[in-house]
Coordinates of C-alpha atoms and ligand atoms in Angstrom, one line a residue:
Chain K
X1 CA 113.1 125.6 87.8
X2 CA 114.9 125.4 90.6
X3 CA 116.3 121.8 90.5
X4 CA 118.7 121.0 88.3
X5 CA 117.3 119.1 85.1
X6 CA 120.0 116.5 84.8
X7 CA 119.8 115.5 88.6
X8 CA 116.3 114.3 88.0
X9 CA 115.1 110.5 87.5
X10 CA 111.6 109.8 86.0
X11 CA 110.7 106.5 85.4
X12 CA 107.0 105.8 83.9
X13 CA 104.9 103.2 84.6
X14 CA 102.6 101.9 82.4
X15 CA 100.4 99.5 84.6
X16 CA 99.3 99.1 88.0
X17 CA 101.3 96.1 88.5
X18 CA 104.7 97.3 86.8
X19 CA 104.4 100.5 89.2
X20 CA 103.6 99.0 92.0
X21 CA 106.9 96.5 91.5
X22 CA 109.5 99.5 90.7
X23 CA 108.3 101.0 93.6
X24 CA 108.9 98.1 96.0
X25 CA 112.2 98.1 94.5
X26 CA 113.1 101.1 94.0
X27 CA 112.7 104.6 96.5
X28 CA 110.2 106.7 94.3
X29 CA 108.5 109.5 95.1
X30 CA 105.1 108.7 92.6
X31 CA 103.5 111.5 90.2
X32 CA 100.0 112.0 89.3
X33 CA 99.1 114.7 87.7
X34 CA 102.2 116.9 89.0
X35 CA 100.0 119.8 90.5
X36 CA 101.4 119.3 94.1
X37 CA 104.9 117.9 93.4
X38 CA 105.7 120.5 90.4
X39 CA 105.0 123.2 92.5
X40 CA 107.7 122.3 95.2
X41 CA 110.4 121.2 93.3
X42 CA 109.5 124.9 91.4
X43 CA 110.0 126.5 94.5
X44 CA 113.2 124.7 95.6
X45 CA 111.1 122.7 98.3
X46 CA 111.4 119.0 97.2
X47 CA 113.8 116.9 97.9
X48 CA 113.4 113.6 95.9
X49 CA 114.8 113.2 92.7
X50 CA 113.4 110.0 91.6
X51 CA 110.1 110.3 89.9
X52 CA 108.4 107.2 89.1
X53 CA 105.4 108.6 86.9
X54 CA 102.1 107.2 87.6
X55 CA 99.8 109.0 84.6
X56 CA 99.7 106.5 82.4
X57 CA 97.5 103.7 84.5
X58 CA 94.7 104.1 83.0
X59 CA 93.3 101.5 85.1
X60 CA 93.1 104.2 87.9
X61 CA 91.1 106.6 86.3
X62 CA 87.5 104.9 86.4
X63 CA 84.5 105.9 88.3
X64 CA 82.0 102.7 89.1
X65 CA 79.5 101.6 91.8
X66 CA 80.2 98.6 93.3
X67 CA 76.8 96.8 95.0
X68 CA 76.0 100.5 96.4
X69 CA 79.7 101.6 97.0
X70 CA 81.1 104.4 94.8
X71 CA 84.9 103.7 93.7
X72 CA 86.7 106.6 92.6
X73 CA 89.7 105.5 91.3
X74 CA 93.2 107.8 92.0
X75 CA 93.9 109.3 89.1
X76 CA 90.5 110.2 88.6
X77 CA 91.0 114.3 88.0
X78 CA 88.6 116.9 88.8
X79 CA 87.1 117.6 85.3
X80 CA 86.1 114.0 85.6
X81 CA 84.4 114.0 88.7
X82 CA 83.1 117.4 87.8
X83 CA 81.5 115.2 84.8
X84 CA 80.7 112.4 86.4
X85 CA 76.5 112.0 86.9
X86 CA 77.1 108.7 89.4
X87 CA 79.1 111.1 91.3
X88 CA 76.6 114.0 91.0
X89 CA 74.2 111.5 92.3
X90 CA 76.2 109.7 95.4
X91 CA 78.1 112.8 96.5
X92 CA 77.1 116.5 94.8
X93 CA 80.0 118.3 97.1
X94 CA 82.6 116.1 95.6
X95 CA 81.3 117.9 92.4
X96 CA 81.0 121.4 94.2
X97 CA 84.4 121.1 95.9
X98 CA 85.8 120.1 92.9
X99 CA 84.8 123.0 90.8
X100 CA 86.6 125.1 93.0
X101 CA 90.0 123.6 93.1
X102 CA 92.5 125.7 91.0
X103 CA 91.4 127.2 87.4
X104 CA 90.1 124.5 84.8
X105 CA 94.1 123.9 84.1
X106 CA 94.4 122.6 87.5
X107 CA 91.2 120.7 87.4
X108 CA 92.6 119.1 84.3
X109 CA 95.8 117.3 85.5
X110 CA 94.9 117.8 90.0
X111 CA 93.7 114.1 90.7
X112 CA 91.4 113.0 93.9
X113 CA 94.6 110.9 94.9
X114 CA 97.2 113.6 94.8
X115 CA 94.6 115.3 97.2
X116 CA 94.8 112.9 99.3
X117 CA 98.4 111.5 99.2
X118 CA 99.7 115.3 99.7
X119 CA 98.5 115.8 102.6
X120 CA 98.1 118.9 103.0
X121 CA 95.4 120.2 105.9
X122 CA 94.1 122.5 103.2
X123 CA 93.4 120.1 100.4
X124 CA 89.4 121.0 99.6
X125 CA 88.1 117.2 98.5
X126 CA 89.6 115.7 102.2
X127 CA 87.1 117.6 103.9
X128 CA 84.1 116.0 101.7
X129 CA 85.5 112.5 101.9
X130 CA 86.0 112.5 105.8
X131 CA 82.6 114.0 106.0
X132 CA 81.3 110.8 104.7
X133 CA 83.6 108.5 105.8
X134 CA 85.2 107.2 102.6
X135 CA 87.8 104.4 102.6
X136 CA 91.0 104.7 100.9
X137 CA 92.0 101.6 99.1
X138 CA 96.0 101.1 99.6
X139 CA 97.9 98.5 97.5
X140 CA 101.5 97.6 97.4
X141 CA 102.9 94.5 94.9
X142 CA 101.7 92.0 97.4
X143 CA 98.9 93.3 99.3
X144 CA 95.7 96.0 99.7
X145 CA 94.6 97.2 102.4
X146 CA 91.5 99.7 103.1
X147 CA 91.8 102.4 105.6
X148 CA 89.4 105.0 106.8
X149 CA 90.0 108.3 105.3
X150 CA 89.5 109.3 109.0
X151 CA 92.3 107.6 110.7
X152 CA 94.1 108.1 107.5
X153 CA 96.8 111.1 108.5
X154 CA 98.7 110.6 111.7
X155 CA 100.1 114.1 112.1
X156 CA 100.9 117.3 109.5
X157 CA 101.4 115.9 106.2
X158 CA 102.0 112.7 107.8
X159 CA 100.0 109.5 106.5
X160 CA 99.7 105.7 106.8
X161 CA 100.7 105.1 103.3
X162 CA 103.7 103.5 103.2
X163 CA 106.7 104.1 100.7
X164 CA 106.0 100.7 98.6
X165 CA 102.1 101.4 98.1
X166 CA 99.8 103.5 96.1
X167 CA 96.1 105.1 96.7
X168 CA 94.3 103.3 94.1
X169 CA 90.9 103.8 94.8
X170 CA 88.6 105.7 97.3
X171 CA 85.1 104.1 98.4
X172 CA 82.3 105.6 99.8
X173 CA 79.6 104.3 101.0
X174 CA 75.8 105.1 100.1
X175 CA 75.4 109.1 102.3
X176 CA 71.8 109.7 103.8
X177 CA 70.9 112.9 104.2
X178 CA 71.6 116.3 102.9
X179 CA 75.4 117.3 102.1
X180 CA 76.7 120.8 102.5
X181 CA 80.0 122.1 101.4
X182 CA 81.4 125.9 101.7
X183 CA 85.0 126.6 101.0
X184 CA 85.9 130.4 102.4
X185 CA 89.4 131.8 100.5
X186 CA 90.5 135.2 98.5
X187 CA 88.4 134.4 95.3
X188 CA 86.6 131.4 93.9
X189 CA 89.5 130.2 91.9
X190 CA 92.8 129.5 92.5
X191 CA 93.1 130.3 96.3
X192 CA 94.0 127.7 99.0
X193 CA 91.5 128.0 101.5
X194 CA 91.4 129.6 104.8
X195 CA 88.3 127.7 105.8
X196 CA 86.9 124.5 104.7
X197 CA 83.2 122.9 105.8
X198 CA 81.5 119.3 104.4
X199 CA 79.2 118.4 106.3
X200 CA 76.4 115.6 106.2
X201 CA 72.7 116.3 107.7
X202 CA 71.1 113.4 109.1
X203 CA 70.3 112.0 112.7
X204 CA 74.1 111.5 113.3
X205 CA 75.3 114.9 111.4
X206 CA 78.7 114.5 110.1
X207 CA 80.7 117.3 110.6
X208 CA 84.5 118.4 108.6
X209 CA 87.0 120.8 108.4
X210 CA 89.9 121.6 106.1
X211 CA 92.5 124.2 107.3
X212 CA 91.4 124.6 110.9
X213 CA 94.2 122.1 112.3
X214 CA 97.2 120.0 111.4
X215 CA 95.3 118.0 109.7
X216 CA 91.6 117.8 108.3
X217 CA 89.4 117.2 110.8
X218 CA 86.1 115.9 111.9
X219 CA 84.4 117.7 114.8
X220 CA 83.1 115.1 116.7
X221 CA 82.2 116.8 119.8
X222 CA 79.9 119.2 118.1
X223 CA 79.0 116.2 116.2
X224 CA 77.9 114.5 119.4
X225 CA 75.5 117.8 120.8
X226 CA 73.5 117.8 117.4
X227 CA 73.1 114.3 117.4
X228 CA 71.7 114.0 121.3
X229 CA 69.1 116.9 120.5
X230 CA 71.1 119.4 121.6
X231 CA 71.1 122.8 120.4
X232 CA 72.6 124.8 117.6
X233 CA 74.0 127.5 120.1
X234 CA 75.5 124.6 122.3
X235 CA 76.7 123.2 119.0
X236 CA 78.4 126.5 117.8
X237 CA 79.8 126.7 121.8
X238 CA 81.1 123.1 121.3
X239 CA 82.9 124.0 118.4
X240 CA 84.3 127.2 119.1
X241 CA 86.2 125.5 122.0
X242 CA 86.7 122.0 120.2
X243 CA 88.5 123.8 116.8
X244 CA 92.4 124.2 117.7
X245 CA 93.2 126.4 114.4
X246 CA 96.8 128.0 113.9
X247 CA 97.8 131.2 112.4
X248 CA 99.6 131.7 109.5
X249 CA 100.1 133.9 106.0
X250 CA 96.3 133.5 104.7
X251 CA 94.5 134.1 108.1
X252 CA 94.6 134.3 111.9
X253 CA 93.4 131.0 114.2
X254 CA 90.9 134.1 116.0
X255 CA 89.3 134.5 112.3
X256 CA 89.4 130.7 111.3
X257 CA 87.4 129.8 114.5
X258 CA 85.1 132.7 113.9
X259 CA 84.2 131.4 110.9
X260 CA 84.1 128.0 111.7
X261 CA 81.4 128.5 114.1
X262 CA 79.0 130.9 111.5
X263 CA 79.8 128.3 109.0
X264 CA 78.6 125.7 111.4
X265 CA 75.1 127.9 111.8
X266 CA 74.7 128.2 107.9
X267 CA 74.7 124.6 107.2
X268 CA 72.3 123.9 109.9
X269 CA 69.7 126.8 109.0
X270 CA 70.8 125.9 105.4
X271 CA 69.6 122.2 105.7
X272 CA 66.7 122.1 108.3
Chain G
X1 CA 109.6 110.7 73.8
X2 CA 106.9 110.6 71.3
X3 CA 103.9 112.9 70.4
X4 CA 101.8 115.5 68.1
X5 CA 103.6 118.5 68.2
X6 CA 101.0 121.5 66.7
X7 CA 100.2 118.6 64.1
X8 CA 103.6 116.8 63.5
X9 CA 104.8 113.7 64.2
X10 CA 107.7 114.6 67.3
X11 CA 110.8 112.4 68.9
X12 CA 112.3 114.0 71.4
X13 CA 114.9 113.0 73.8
X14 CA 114.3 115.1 76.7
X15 CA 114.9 114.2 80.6
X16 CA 111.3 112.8 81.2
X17 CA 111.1 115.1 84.1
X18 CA 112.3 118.0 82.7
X19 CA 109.3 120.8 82.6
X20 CA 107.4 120.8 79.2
X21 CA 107.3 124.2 79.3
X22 CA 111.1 124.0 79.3
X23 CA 110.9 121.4 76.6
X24 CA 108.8 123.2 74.3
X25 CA 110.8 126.8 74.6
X26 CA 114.1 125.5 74.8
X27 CA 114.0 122.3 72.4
X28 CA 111.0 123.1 70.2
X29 CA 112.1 126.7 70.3
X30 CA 108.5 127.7 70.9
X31 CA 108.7 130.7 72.7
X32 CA 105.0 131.8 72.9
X33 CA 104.6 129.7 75.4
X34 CA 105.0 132.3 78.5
X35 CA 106.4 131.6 82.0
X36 CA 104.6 133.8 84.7
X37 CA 105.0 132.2 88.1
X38 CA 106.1 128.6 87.3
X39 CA 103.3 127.7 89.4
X40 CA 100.5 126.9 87.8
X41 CA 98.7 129.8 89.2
X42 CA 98.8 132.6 85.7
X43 CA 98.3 130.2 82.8
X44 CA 100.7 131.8 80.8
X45 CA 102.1 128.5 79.9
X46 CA 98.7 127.4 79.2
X47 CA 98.8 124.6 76.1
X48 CA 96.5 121.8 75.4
X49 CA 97.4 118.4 75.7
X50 CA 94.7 116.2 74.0
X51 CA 92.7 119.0 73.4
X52 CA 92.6 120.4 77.2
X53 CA 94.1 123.0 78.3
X54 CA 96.8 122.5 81.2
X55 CA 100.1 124.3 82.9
X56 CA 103.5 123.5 81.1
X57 CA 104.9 124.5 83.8
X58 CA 103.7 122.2 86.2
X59 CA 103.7 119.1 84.1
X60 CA 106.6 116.7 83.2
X61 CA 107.4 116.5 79.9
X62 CA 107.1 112.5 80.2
X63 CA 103.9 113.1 80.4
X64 CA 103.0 114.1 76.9
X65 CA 103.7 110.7 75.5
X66 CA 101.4 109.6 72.7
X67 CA 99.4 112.6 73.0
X68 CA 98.9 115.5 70.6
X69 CA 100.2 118.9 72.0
X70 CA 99.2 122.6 70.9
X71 CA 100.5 126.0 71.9
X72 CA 99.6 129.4 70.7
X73 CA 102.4 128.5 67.6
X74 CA 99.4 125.8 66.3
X75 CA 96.7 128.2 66.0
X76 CA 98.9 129.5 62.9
X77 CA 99.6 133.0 63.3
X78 CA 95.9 134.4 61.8
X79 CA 93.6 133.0 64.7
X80 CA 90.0 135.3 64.2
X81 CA 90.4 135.3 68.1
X82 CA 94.3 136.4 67.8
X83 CA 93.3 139.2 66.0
X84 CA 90.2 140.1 67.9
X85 CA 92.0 140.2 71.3
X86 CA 94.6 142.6 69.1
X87 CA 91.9 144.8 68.0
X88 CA 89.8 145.0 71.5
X89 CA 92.7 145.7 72.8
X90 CA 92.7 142.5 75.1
X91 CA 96.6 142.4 74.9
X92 CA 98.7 145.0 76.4
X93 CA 102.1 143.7 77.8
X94 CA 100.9 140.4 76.0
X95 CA 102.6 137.6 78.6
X96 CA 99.3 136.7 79.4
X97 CA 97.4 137.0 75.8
X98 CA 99.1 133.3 74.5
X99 CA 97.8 131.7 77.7
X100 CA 94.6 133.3 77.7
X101 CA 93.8 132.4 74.1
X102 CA 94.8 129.0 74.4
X103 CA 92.8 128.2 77.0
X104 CA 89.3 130.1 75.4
X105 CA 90.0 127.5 73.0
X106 CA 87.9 124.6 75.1
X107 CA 84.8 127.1 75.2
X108 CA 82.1 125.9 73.3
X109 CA 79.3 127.5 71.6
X110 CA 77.3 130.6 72.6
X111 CA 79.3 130.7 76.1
X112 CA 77.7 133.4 78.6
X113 CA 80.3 135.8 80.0
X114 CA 79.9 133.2 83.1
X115 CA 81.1 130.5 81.2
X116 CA 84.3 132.5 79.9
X117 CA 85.1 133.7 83.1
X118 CA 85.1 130.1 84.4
X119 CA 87.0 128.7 81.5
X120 CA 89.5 131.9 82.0
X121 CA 89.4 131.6 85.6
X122 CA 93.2 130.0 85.6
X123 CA 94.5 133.3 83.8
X124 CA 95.7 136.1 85.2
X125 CA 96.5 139.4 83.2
X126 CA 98.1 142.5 85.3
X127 CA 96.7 145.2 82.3
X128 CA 93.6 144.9 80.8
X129 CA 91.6 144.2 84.2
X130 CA 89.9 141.5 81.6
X131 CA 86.4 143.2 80.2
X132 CA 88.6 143.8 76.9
X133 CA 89.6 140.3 77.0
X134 CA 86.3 139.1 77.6
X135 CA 85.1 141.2 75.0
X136 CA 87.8 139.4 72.6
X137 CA 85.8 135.9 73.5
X138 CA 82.6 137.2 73.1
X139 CA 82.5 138.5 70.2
X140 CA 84.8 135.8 68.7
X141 CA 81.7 133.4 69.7
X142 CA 79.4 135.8 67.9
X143 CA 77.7 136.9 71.6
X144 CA 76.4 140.0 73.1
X145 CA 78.2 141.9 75.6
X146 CA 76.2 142.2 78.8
X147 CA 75.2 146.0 79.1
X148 CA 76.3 146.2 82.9
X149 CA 79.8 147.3 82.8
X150 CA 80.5 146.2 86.4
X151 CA 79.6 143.2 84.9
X152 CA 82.2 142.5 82.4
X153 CA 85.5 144.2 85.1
X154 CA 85.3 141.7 88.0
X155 CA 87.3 138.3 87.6
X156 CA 85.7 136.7 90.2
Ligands
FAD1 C1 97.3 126.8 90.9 C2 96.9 125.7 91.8 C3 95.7 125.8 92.5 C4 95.4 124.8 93.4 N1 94.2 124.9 94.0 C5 93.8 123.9 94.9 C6 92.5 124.1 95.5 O1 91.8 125.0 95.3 N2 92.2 123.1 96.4 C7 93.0 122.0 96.6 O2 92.6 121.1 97.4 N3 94.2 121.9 96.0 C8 94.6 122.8 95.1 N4 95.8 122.7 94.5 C9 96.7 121.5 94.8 C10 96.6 120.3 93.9 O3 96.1 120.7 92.6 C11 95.7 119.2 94.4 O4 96.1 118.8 95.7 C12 95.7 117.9 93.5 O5 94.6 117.1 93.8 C13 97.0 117.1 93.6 O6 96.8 116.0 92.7 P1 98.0 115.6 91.7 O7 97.6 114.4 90.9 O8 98.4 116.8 90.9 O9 99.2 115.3 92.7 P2 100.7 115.2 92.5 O10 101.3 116.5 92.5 O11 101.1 114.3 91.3 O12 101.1 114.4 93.8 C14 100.9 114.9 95.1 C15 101.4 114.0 96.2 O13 100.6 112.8 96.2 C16 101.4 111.7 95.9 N5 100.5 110.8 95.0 C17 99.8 111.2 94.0 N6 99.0 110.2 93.5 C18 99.2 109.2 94.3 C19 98.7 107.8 94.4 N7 97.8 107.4 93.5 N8 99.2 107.0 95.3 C20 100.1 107.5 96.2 N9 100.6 108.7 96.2 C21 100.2 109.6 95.3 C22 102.7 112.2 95.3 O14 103.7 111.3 95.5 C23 102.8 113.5 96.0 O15 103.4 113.3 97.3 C24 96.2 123.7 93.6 C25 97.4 123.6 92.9 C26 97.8 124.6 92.0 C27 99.1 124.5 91.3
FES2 S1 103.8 130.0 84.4 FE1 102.6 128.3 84.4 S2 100.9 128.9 85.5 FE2 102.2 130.6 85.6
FES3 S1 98.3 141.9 78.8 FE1 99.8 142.1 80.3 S2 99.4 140.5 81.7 FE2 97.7 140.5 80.3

């Protein structure tokens, strides 16, 4: 490792309300399941050094529908939403994307809040939960807040969270119509994406993208063509000039676009 | 810091945040747990915490509080599936094989070849391109090998 052992400061929480005090207190960088943060400070690319350990809370590691809302709760990890029939139910490409996030060691420990909290324009469940509009539930010791998973990041790896709250939950509402997830990388397991696609087919298609932008997106240009009658081609057009991808080590912007738009063609001929 | 250590009772005083990996080769002084990339991305650290198998290297050493812990040291030494993956010849250099075996132990009964390659899917070996690995599991379950080579080569 990288960091030196002694320099580090993890303290560990062992309930919602005792977390969510030391970190209005105290500057702490919270842990989940250590998939994202373990991996930087491996690498030498983290700078905090006080941990405050988030695990333990129980509490934050239930699935339950509310009225007809789904709550996922942060620390639920991907074996459990892999295992989880009300999610299988409400939102099958939570459970697809899922299945393809690391190897089952990753699955074990990754949780849907890291996911989210991280940042990253590549994390595989954003995609699915801005293609159906979930909420993120944000709560600090004396306040929660909800916030559209949407309006959610305000730049790369930028978010509305602030320092003194945590994700505890994500909410997502009842989805009509079919749901369609791809993820294209190097292999099935393991590999960051280069392209990500959830998309929801109803009247008003819902349309997402992981890894095509700083952040993940929704494309809601093309979005608006499919949903005025317009065609798949002028759909496809739409999004070939709406999609502002960059390029980097795992691909080119030219190939991310390209596949963007045939990905955009599946999911329509795969859902008519 | 208090948990099961391969079946006994352990108190440990480790920095919370130090790597369990770390931990359990430095302190416990059990060095078959391997360090590939220190990324979670090989499993060669591969352990199970509570039964499941996860990345020592990735995980802070906090975080095995009040659980039970095995690595490859737990199995005992005379694992059937230790000395099949000797005999198949599913361990060459052998970083991988303590990883590998650690984490076949979540399979269940009468896996398919699918099912091992999903539950190995985290594991990465540079010399036996993994049919003699996945020959190990097999036949350690007491299943047939698929009679399409091609089949059993690909990691997919
Ligand atoms: C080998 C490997 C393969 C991977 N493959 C994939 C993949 O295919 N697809 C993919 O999307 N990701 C992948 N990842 C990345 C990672 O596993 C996921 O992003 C995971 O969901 C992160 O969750 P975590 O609980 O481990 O987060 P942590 O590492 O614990 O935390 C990540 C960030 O979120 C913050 N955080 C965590 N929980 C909360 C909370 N409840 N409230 C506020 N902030 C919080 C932390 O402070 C930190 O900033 C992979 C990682 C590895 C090591
Ligand atoms: S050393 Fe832990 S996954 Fe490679
Ligand atoms: S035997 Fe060498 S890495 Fe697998």
């Amino acid at each position: 490792m990288r960091a030196a052992v002694s320099a580090l400061d993890m303290r560990r929480a062992t309930s919602l309300e005792e977390a969510l005090k030391i970190i209005r207190d105290e500057k702490r960088m919270p842990v989940a399941g250590a998939t994202d943060v373990y991996v930087a400070m491996n690498f030498g690319t983290l700078v905090p050094k006080q941990f405050l350990d988030i695990w333990a809370l129980d509490e934050l590691r239930t699935i339950s529908s509310r009225g007809d809302t789904l709550v996922i709760g942060a620390l639920t990890s991907y074996t459990s939403l892999i295992q989880s029939q009300l999610v299988a139910d409400r939102v099958p490409m939570l459970v697809q994307a899922s299945r393809l996030v690391g190897g089952v060691q990753i699955q074990n420990r990754g949780t849907l809040g890291g996911n989210i909290a991280n940042g990253s324009p590549a994390a595989d469940g954003v995609p699915v939960l801005a293609a159906v509009d979930a909420i993120v539930v944000l709560r600090s010791a004396d306040a929660e807040r909800r916030v559209s998973i949407n309006e959610y990041y305000t730049g790369y790896r930028q978010t509305m969270m602030r320092a003194d709250e945590l994700i505890v939950a994500i909410e997502i509402s009842p989805v009509e119509g079919k749901q369609w997830f791809r993820k294209v990388g190097t292999r099935a397991a393991q590999a960051i994406s280069k392209v990500v696609m959830a998309a929801v087919r109803a009247p008003s298609p819902r349309i997402a993208f992981g890894s095509v932008a700083a952040t993940v997106v929704r494309a809601r240009e093309t979005e608006r063509v499919l949903s005025s009658g317009g065609s798949i081609e002028d759909a496809a057009e739409t999004l070939g000039r709406e999609l502002k991808p960059i390029d980097d080590v795992r691909s080119t912007a030219e190939y991310r676009r390209r596949v963007s738009v045939n990905l955009l063609r599946r999911f329509w001929a795969d859902t008519e | 810091m208090q948990f099961v250590l391969n079946g006994k009772p352990t108190t440990l005083s480790a920095n919370p945040a130090a790597r369990l990996i770390d931990v359990l080769r430095e302190e416990c002084l059990l060095t078959g747990v391997k360090e590939g990339c220190g990324e979670g991305e090989c499993g060669a650290c591969t352990v199970l915490i509570d039964g499941e198998p996860v990345c020592s290297c990735i995980i802070p050493a906090g975080q095995v509080e009040g659980t039970e812990v095995v690595t490859i040291e737990g199995l005992g030494g005379n694992h059937p599936l230790q000395h099949l993956f000797m005999n198949e010849v599913g361990a060459q250099c052998g970083i991988c094989t303590p990883g590998m075996i650690m984490a076949a132990m979540k399979l269940g009964d009468a896996p398919t070849l699918d099912d091992i390659k999903t539950a190995l899917a985290g594991n990465l070996c540079r010399c036996t391109g993994y049919s003699a690995i996945y020959r190990a599991v097999l036949k350690w379950k007491g299943m047939p090998e698929p009679d399409t080579a091609g089949e059993m080569s690909v990691m997919e």
